[in-house]
mmCIF file of N, CA and C and ligand atoms in Angstrom:
data_model
loop_
_atom_site.group_PDB
_atom_site.id
_atom_site.type_symbol
_atom_site.label_atom_id
_atom_site.label_comp_id
_atom_site.label_asym_id
_atom_site.label_seq_id
_atom_site.Cartn_x
_atom_site.Cartn_y
_atom_site.Cartn_z
ATOM 1 N N MET A 1 -9.160 -2.909 15.386
ATOM 2 C CA MET A 1 -8.583 -4.373 14.355
ATOM 3 C C MET A 1 -7.849 -5.184 14.714
ATOM 4 N N ASN A 2 -7.155 -5.191 15.418
ATOM 5 C CA ASN A 2 -5.624 -6.191 15.932
ATOM 6 C C ASN A 2 -5.996 -5.923 16.998
ATOM 7 N N ALA A 3 -5.844 -6.766 17.999
ATOM 8 C CA ALA A 3 -5.619 -6.526 20.022
ATOM 9 C C ALA A 3 -4.662 -5.715 19.580
ATOM 10 N N SER A 4 -3.546 -7.898 19.532
ATOM 11 C CA SER A 4 -2.583 -7.159 19.580
ATOM 12 C C SER A 4 -1.600 -8.001 17.611
ATOM 13 N N CYS A 5 -0.563 -7.463 17.729
ATOM 14 C CA CYS A 5 0.592 -7.790 16.933
ATOM 15 C C CYS A 5 0.241 -9.319 16.377
ATOM 16 N N SER A 6 -0.407 -9.659 15.233
ATOM 17 C CA SER A 6 -0.301 -11.395 15.015
ATOM 18 C C SER A 6 1.438 -11.856 14.722
ATOM 19 N N PHE A 7 2.040 -10.798 14.157
ATOM 20 C CA PHE A 7 3.758 -10.848 14.009
ATOM 21 C C PHE A 7 4.676 -10.391 15.116
ATOM 22 N N CYS A 8 5.131 -9.822 15.959
ATOM 23 C CA CYS A 8 5.241 -10.277 17.144
ATOM 24 C C CYS A 8 4.557 -10.122 18.438
ATOM 25 N N GLY A 9 3.180 -10.088 18.726
ATOM 26 C CA GLY A 9 2.372 -10.033 19.771
ATOM 27 C C GLY A 9 2.274 -8.991 20.695
ATOM 28 N N ASN A 10 3.073 -7.729 19.849
ATOM 29 C CA ASN A 10 2.738 -6.745 20.926
ATOM 30 C C ASN A 10 1.278 -5.958 20.665
ATOM 31 N N LYS A 11 0.907 -5.257 22.038
ATOM 32 C CA LYS A 11 -0.148 -4.578 22.149
ATOM 33 C C LYS A 11 -0.765 -3.656 21.613
ATOM 34 N N ASN A 12 0.242 -2.193 21.615
ATOM 35 C CA ASN A 12 0.700 -1.096 20.947
ATOM 36 C C ASN A 12 0.425 -0.982 19.287
ATOM 37 N N ILE A 13 -1.099 -0.991 19.163
ATOM 38 C CA ILE A 13 -1.412 -0.387 17.638
ATOM 39 C C ILE A 13 -2.051 0.836 17.357
ATOM 40 N N ARG A 14 -1.135 1.591 16.575
ATOM 41 C CA ARG A 14 -1.365 2.752 16.798
ATOM 42 C C ARG A 14 -2.495 2.780 14.835
ATOM 43 N N ASN A 15 -3.132 3.908 14.895
ATOM 44 C CA ASN A 15 -3.296 4.287 13.801
ATOM 45 C C ASN A 15 -2.867 5.342 12.855
ATOM 46 N N VAL A 16 -1.892 4.983 11.761
ATOM 47 C CA VAL A 16 -1.033 6.019 11.081
ATOM 48 C C VAL A 16 -1.631 5.453 9.810
ATOM 49 N N LYS A 17 -0.958 6.321 8.640
ATOM 50 C CA LYS A 17 -1.468 7.215 7.269
ATOM 51 C C LYS A 17 0.045 6.597 7.112
ATOM 52 N N VAL A 18 -0.126 5.554 5.628
ATOM 53 C CA VAL A 18 1.550 5.173 5.260
ATOM 54 C C VAL A 18 0.812 5.218 3.286
ATOM 55 N N GLN A 19 2.097 5.064 3.074
ATOM 56 C CA GLN A 19 2.349 5.223 1.276
ATOM 57 C C GLN A 19 2.386 3.135 0.917
ATOM 58 N N TYR A 20 1.902 3.045 0.720
ATOM 59 C CA TYR A 20 0.909 2.075 -0.102
ATOM 60 C C TYR A 20 1.917 1.450 -1.201
ATOM 61 N N ILE A 21 2.263 0.509 -1.671
ATOM 62 C CA ILE A 21 2.938 0.485 -3.064
ATOM 63 C C ILE A 21 2.044 -1.104 -3.820
ATOM 64 N N TYR A 22 1.254 -0.600 -4.607
ATOM 65 C CA TYR A 22 0.301 -2.283 -5.101
ATOM 66 C C TYR A 22 1.198 -2.122 -6.480
ATOM 67 N N ARG A 23 1.570 -3.558 -6.434
ATOM 68 C CA ARG A 23 1.833 -4.188 -7.140
ATOM 69 C C ARG A 23 1.429 -5.585 -7.893
ATOM 70 N N HIS A 24 1.441 -5.351 -9.530
ATOM 71 C CA HIS A 24 0.526 -6.441 -9.812
ATOM 72 C C HIS A 24 1.052 -6.660 -11.970
ATOM 73 N N ASP A 25 1.784 -7.674 -12.375
ATOM 74 C CA ASP A 25 2.319 -7.940 -12.961
ATOM 75 C C ASP A 25 3.027 -7.097 -13.867
ATOM 76 N N GLY A 26 3.774 -5.965 -12.727
ATOM 77 C CA GLY A 26 5.145 -5.522 -13.604
ATOM 78 C C GLY A 26 4.390 -4.501 -12.857
ATOM 79 N N GLN A 27 3.800 -3.499 -13.209
ATOM 80 C CA GLN A 27 2.955 -2.645 -12.526
ATOM 81 C C GLN A 27 2.988 -2.118 -11.498
ATOM 82 N N LEU A 28 3.195 -0.947 -11.465
ATOM 83 C CA LEU A 28 2.661 -0.082 -9.370
ATOM 84 C C LEU A 28 1.564 1.078 -9.804
ATOM 85 N N LEU A 29 1.215 1.064 -8.549
ATOM 86 C CA LEU A 29 0.448 1.934 -8.277
ATOM 87 C C LEU A 29 0.569 2.545 -6.535
ATOM 88 N N ILE A 30 1.302 3.759 -6.676
ATOM 89 C CA ILE A 30 1.981 4.275 -4.999
ATOM 90 C C ILE A 30 0.722 5.315 -5.062
ATOM 91 N N VAL A 31 0.093 4.937 -3.019
ATOM 92 C CA VAL A 31 -0.876 5.870 -2.917
ATOM 93 C C VAL A 31 -0.563 6.364 -2.186
ATOM 94 N N ASN A 32 -0.731 7.081 -1.011
ATOM 95 C CA ASN A 32 -0.290 7.872 -0.478
ATOM 96 C C ASN A 32 -1.426 8.017 0.870
ATOM 97 N N GLY A 33 -1.306 7.971 1.692
ATOM 98 C CA GLY A 33 -2.118 8.615 2.930
ATOM 99 C C GLY A 33 -3.139 7.760 3.400
ATOM 100 N N VAL A 34 -2.484 6.397 3.174
ATOM 101 C CA VAL A 34 -3.450 5.434 3.325
ATOM 102 C C VAL A 34 -3.673 4.425 4.611
ATOM 103 N N PRO A 35 -4.758 4.642 4.967
ATOM 104 C CA PRO A 35 -4.676 4.484 6.505
ATOM 105 C C PRO A 35 -4.037 3.643 7.153
ATOM 106 N N CYS A 36 -3.909 2.813 8.088
ATOM 107 C CA CYS A 36 -3.794 1.217 8.633
ATOM 108 C C CYS A 36 -2.972 1.429 9.805
ATOM 109 N N GLU A 37 -3.077 0.357 10.445
ATOM 110 C CA GLU A 37 -2.848 0.080 12.106
ATOM 111 C C GLU A 37 -1.202 -0.254 12.186
ATOM 112 N N GLN A 38 -0.482 0.143 12.596
ATOM 113 C CA GLN A 38 0.799 -0.644 12.228
ATOM 114 C C GLN A 38 0.990 -0.607 13.968
ATOM 115 N N CYS A 39 1.956 -1.751 14.356
ATOM 116 C CA CYS A 39 2.331 -2.172 15.676
ATOM 117 C C CYS A 39 3.791 -0.826 15.541
ATOM 118 N N GLU A 40 3.898 -0.857 16.809
ATOM 119 C CA GLU A 40 5.123 0.496 17.706
ATOM 120 C C GLU A 40 5.916 -0.507 17.657
ATOM 121 N N TYR A 41 6.156 -1.881 18.075
ATOM 122 C CA TYR A 41 6.766 -2.516 18.356
ATOM 123 C C TYR A 41 8.087 -3.108 16.374
ATOM 124 N N CYS A 42 6.934 -3.709 16.490
ATOM 125 C CA CYS A 42 7.853 -3.726 15.067
ATOM 126 C C CYS A 42 7.556 -3.240 13.858
ATOM 127 N N GLY A 43 6.898 -2.722 13.791
ATOM 128 C CA GLY A 43 6.526 -2.190 12.150
ATOM 129 C C GLY A 43 5.080 -2.428 11.258
ATOM 130 N N GLU A 44 5.407 -3.621 11.182
ATOM 131 C CA GLU A 44 3.836 -4.783 10.712
ATOM 132 C C GLU A 44 2.349 -3.152 10.711
ATOM 133 N N GLN A 45 2.374 -3.051 9.143
ATOM 134 C CA GLN A 45 1.159 -3.022 9.014
ATOM 135 C C GLN A 45 0.061 -3.627 8.971
ATOM 136 N N TYR A 46 -1.426 -3.332 8.909
ATOM 137 C CA TYR A 46 -2.060 -3.765 8.764
ATOM 138 C C TYR A 46 -3.802 -3.400 8.398
ATOM 139 N N PHE A 47 -3.516 -3.614 7.061
ATOM 140 C CA PHE A 47 -4.723 -2.686 6.076
ATOM 141 C C PHE A 47 -6.105 -3.622 5.547
ATOM 142 N N LYS A 48 -6.949 -2.281 6.332
ATOM 143 C CA LYS A 48 -8.774 -3.350 6.291
ATOM 144 C C LYS A 48 -8.492 -4.023 5.020
ATOM 145 N N ALA A 49 -9.339 -5.048 4.777
ATOM 146 C CA ALA A 49 -10.005 -5.828 3.766
ATOM 147 C C ALA A 49 -10.449 -4.978 2.554
ATOM 148 N N GLU A 50 -11.001 -3.455 3.546
ATOM 149 C CA GLU A 50 -12.189 -2.544 2.686
ATOM 150 C C GLU A 50 -11.033 -1.667 1.593
ATOM 151 N N VAL A 51 -9.689 -0.924 2.216
ATOM 152 C CA VAL A 51 -8.826 -0.397 1.491
ATOM 153 C C VAL A 51 -7.814 -1.039 0.698
ATOM 154 N N LEU A 52 -7.544 -2.749 1.090
ATOM 155 C CA LEU A 52 -6.657 -2.897 -0.504
ATOM 156 C C LEU A 52 -7.701 -2.960 -1.155
ATOM 157 N N LYS A 53 -8.926 -3.591 -1.144
ATOM 158 C CA LYS A 53 -9.472 -3.657 -2.155
ATOM 159 C C LYS A 53 -10.180 -2.320 -3.166
ATOM 160 N N LYS A 54 -10.058 -0.723 -2.165
ATOM 161 C CA LYS A 54 -10.194 0.075 -3.548
ATOM 162 C C LYS A 54 -8.947 0.733 -4.282
ATOM 163 N N ILE A 55 -7.993 0.398 -3.544
ATOM 164 C CA ILE A 55 -6.705 0.443 -4.401
ATOM 165 C C ILE A 55 -6.336 -0.766 -4.963
ATOM 166 N N GLU A 56 -6.917 -1.703 -5.025
ATOM 167 C CA GLU A 56 -7.123 -2.829 -6.568
ATOM 168 C C GLU A 56 -8.347 -1.638 -7.294
ATOM 169 N N SER A 57 -9.255 -1.649 -6.719
ATOM 170 C CA SER A 57 -9.945 -0.784 -7.982
ATOM 171 C C SER A 57 -8.866 0.249 -8.578
ATOM 172 N N ASP A 58 -8.692 1.767 -7.360
ATOM 173 C CA ASP A 58 -8.037 2.656 -8.323
ATOM 174 C C ASP A 58 -6.763 2.417 -9.364
ATOM 175 N N PHE A 59 -6.093 0.870 -8.855
ATOM 176 C CA PHE A 59 -5.758 0.442 -9.697
ATOM 177 C C PHE A 59 -5.896 -0.048 -11.496
ATOM 178 N N ASN A 60 -6.934 -0.813 -11.140
ATOM 179 C CA ASN A 60 -7.259 -1.142 -12.374
ATOM 180 C C ASN A 60 -7.985 -0.097 -13.362
ATOM 181 N N GLN A 61 -8.248 0.849 -12.556
ATOM 182 C CA GLN A 61 -9.483 2.180 -12.953
ATOM 183 C C GLN A 61 -8.228 2.682 -13.689
ATOM 184 N N VAL A 62 -7.108 3.320 -13.149
ATOM 185 C CA VAL A 62 -5.748 4.153 -13.695
ATOM 186 C C VAL A 62 -5.346 3.491 -14.977
ATOM 187 N N TYR A 63 -5.030 2.016 -14.599
ATOM 188 C CA TYR A 63 -4.231 0.954 -16.264
ATOM 189 C C TYR A 63 -5.176 1.048 -17.052
ATOM 190 N N THR A 64 -6.576 1.206 -16.840
ATOM 191 C CA THR A 64 -7.629 1.084 -18.062
ATOM 192 C C THR A 64 -8.194 2.270 -18.175
ATOM 193 N N HIS A 65 -7.484 3.275 -18.602
ATOM 194 C CA HIS A 65 -7.267 3.997 -18.315
ATOM 195 C C HIS A 65 -8.530 4.886 -17.883
ATOM 196 N N ARG A 66 -9.600 4.290 -16.699
ATOM 197 C CA ARG A 66 -10.656 4.919 -16.404
ATOM 198 C C ARG A 66 -10.787 6.169 -16.168
ATOM 199 N N LYS A 67 -9.629 6.030 -15.251
ATOM 200 C CA LYS A 67 -9.400 7.302 -14.338
ATOM 201 C C LYS A 67 -7.458 7.967 -14.687
ATOM 202 N N LYS A 68 -7.977 9.078 -13.939
ATOM 203 C CA LYS A 68 -6.334 9.277 -14.327
ATOM 204 C C LYS A 68 -5.725 9.398 -12.536
ATOM 205 N N ALA A 69 -4.141 8.990 -12.605
ATOM 206 C CA ALA A 69 -3.743 9.657 -11.205
ATOM 207 C C ALA A 69 -3.365 10.745 -11.345
ATOM 208 N N ASP A 70 -3.609 11.012 -9.975
ATOM 209 C CA ASP A 70 -3.205 13.104 -9.074
ATOM 210 C C ASP A 70 -2.015 13.440 -10.013
ATOM 211 N N ARG A 71 -0.561 11.865 -10.167
ATOM 212 C CA ARG A 71 0.421 12.759 -11.006
ATOM 213 C C ARG A 71 1.217 10.891 -10.573
ATOM 214 N N GLU A 72 2.253 10.716 -11.912
ATOM 215 C CA GLU A 72 2.874 10.593 -12.559
ATOM 216 C C GLU A 72 4.700 10.472 -12.394
ATOM 217 N N ILE A 73 5.573 9.272 -11.697
ATOM 218 C CA ILE A 73 6.848 9.788 -12.254
ATOM 219 C C ILE A 73 7.139 8.391 -12.490
ATOM 220 N N ARG A 74 8.684 9.484 -12.700
ATOM 221 C CA ARG A 74 9.398 7.591 -13.983
ATOM 222 C C ARG A 74 9.804 7.115 -12.707
ATOM 223 N N VAL A 75 10.173 5.942 -12.780
ATOM 224 C CA VAL A 75 11.525 5.166 -11.380
ATOM 225 C C VAL A 75 11.916 4.455 -12.561
ATOM 226 N N PRO A 76 13.405 4.398 -12.463
ATOM 227 C CA PRO A 76 14.609 4.039 -13.150
ATOM 228 C C PRO A 76 14.765 2.334 -12.448
ATOM 229 N N VAL A 77 15.107 2.144 -13.147
ATOM 230 C CA VAL A 77 15.432 0.442 -12.653
ATOM 231 C C VAL A 77 17.183 -0.614 -13.375
ATOM 232 N N GLU A 78 17.071 -1.127 -12.346
ATOM 233 C CA GLU A 78 17.876 -1.506 -12.942
ATOM 234 C C GLU A 78 17.964 -2.928 -12.239
ATOM 235 N N GLN A 79 19.740 -3.977 -13.239
ATOM 236 C CA GLN A 79 19.499 -5.022 -12.483
ATOM 237 C C GLN A 79 21.242 -5.102 -11.346
ATOM 238 N N TYR A 80 20.494 -5.709 -10.351
ATOM 239 C CA TYR A 80 22.471 -5.355 -9.474
ATOM 240 C C TYR A 80 23.281 -6.111 -10.077
ATOM 241 N N ALA A 81 24.631 -5.583 -10.306
ATOM 242 C CA ALA A 81 25.834 -6.297 -10.965
ATOM 243 C C ALA A 81 26.618 -5.466 -10.348
HETATM 244 ZN ZN1 ZN B 1 4.535 -6.412 16.193
#
């Protein structure tokens, strides 16, 4: 997709699968095994538009209860003090 990293200009981009955390209105969806292209130098990640659309669609389906997530985790939240 990218001939070189638009962040640092490095040309070594590899295909990897990563964990993507989608955030919207304070709600989260964690998706594992998401394909992306990652810069080997700075670690910048590039996702295809259709991949992000699919995650957004899954997020909406999970939060409107049209789809059940594979599993759910409890996430502690605290204020830095
Ligand atoms: Zn880079």
